Amino acid sequence: MPADSPFVALSHPERLVPVQVDGKELMLPEGENLAASLLAAGVRSFRETPVSGAPRAPFCMMGACFDCLVEIDGIQRQACMLSVTEGMDITRPRGATHG
Amino acid sequence: MAEFDLAIIGAGPAGMAAAVVAEKAGLRVALLDEQQRPGGQIYRDVSRASADRVRVLGADYSYGAGLTTALAESGVQHIHGAVVWAVEDGFRLSYTANGTAAQVSAQRVLIATGALERPMPLPGWTLPGVMTAGAAQILLKGSGVLPQRAVLAGSGPLIYLVAAQMVRAGVPPLALVETQTRGDLSRALRHLPGALRGWRGLAKGLGLIRELRRAGVKRFTGADRLTVEGTDKAEALCFRAGGEDHRIACETVLLHHGVVPNTQVARSIGVSHRWSSAQQAFTPVLEAWGGTDRPGLFIAGDGAGIGGAMVAELSGRLAALKLAEEAGHLSISERDRRAAPLLRARSRELAIRPFLDAAYPPYPGALRPDNDTLICRCEEVTAGEIRQTAALGCLGPNQAKSLTRAGMGPCQGRYCGLTVTSLLSETTGQSPDETGYYRIRPPLKPVTLAELAAMAETGATDPEGE
Ligand code: FES
């Protein structure tokens, strides 16, 4: 766990798998919630808003706020509603290009 | 298309309990839920919680394992990972699961979609590092992940529970910044005699507060002017309490000032809602069993009005008895015989609500945010813009939506709807009922073309059961 994450994980994951976040490799616990795993790995901002480009991160963790939207295989999806799978290719949506 | 006697949306306490009762009575039941495992948010992932996690979360959480076990042992078709995006008369439910859209049909429908955190717009609430207290609980229940340097802000018993769980996990919060005042407490005291019928709930709350005191967690009450500082992430919570300005440096701010019914599905199919001044939210208009003005359409749990997990479970059972009777699987006398103890238990559980509602009212600063505060997170609309439209003659949320785009983003107003209603009614002087709420239309959650195409290819796929 990176020392600079504002979050701690209470237990140690069984199996870490590589995923790509904006082209950088991160090792995340397989099968665990994607948003929680990214937060624990020290990812602070998940996306920039289409309106002002402001950074956002998970707010509700229950699929209601859509602030955890990331792009996976070209489709914007809620990270809090997904599990970590090996080789996920995640892009953080940037600024006003997406609607 | 798979056909059922009853389709239930949401596998929290209300949905799980109702599903098991209805299935035992002889109905073919489908239970659709967005998560991979049953439990709802309150018992999230309880079926796979380790002993250590249960120690942190407490017995009220592990209690839920009884419900998930009963569900697993029943013949209920549990369709997990299913995001319901349309409910049509008749009834037909459209949902997406595993990247494919699918449908089920059912004679009757029970909506058990629970609650949402009450929107708490204040300066800086959109910064990364600001979450709901409920989100922190979900991180803990589902993933064993906790914020290390966090402040809890707002009001309500959930704040004490989250704080106590953080203490037990070894990462206590830096402080509790509570917005309720002494005046609120003294107003609440007149409800105390009634609340004593629910003394177990009161005793638990007091126990949590003692636990926090022993752990040395700092508490501020009567806090006002809450602001989250930071440019690209939360860096501090600033507020005023006890006549002084305070600033607590932190990395995470957990907001909470109560929960409100999640009314999206019910509204989308035209169920009438009314403003509840006690709960400061809209609740659906229901008869005693949870039936709506639509024949065959029921609502149970927090989505019917906030009562908490035990009330939700009892209401789920009651709705299921009525549904089974309507479907001809239960006589009226049998229904009533089985309902009597549930009704008594529910009224005992509800006894504490008037006290809690009065003692922990919503934070006034977030009900009437400053003009510069963003109230619509998705489209980044400020409170001032909404007030301006009202001043120009806009009377209702739908017009405000087309003028400002508030409520047009992907969350479909879940985190701005109540704020827009209250800002409009504050400015126009109309009541919340006269002001109304957003019109909610399907799809209730975004569906992609690929998901729809997958449905077209396979025909309406049979649901994947558990
Ligand atoms: S964090 Fe709110 S939808 Fe994912």
PDB file of C-alpha atoms in Angstrom, chain B residues 20 23-24 66-76:
ATOM      1  CA  VAL B  20     -38.414 -15.146   1.218  1.00  0.00           C
ATOM      2  CA  GLU B  23     -41.662 -17.418  -2.141  1.00  0.00           C
ATOM      3  CA  LYS B  24     -42.551 -19.562   0.878  1.00  0.00           C
ATOM      4  CA  GLY B  66     -29.519 -14.402   8.819  1.00  0.00           C
ATOM      5  CA  LEU B  67     -31.379 -12.684   5.999  1.00  0.00           C
ATOM      6  CA  THR B  68     -28.836 -13.542   3.299  1.00  0.00           C
ATOM      7  CA  THR B  69     -28.762 -17.174   4.439  1.00  0.00           C
ATOM      8  CA  ALA B  70     -32.565 -17.439   4.348  1.00  0.00           C
ATOM      9  CA  LEU B  71     -32.474 -15.979   0.854  1.00  0.00           C
ATOM     10  CA  ALA B  72     -29.796 -18.407  -0.320  1.00  0.00           C
ATOM     11  CA  GLU B  73     -31.811 -21.341   1.042  1.00  0.00           C
ATOM     12  CA  SER B  74     -35.043 -20.181  -0.620  1.00  0.00           C
ATOM     13  CA  GLY B  75     -36.207 -20.742  -4.168  1.00  0.00           C
ATOM     14  CA  VAL B  76     -36.061 -17.023  -4.944  1.00  0.00           C
TER      15      VAL B  76
END
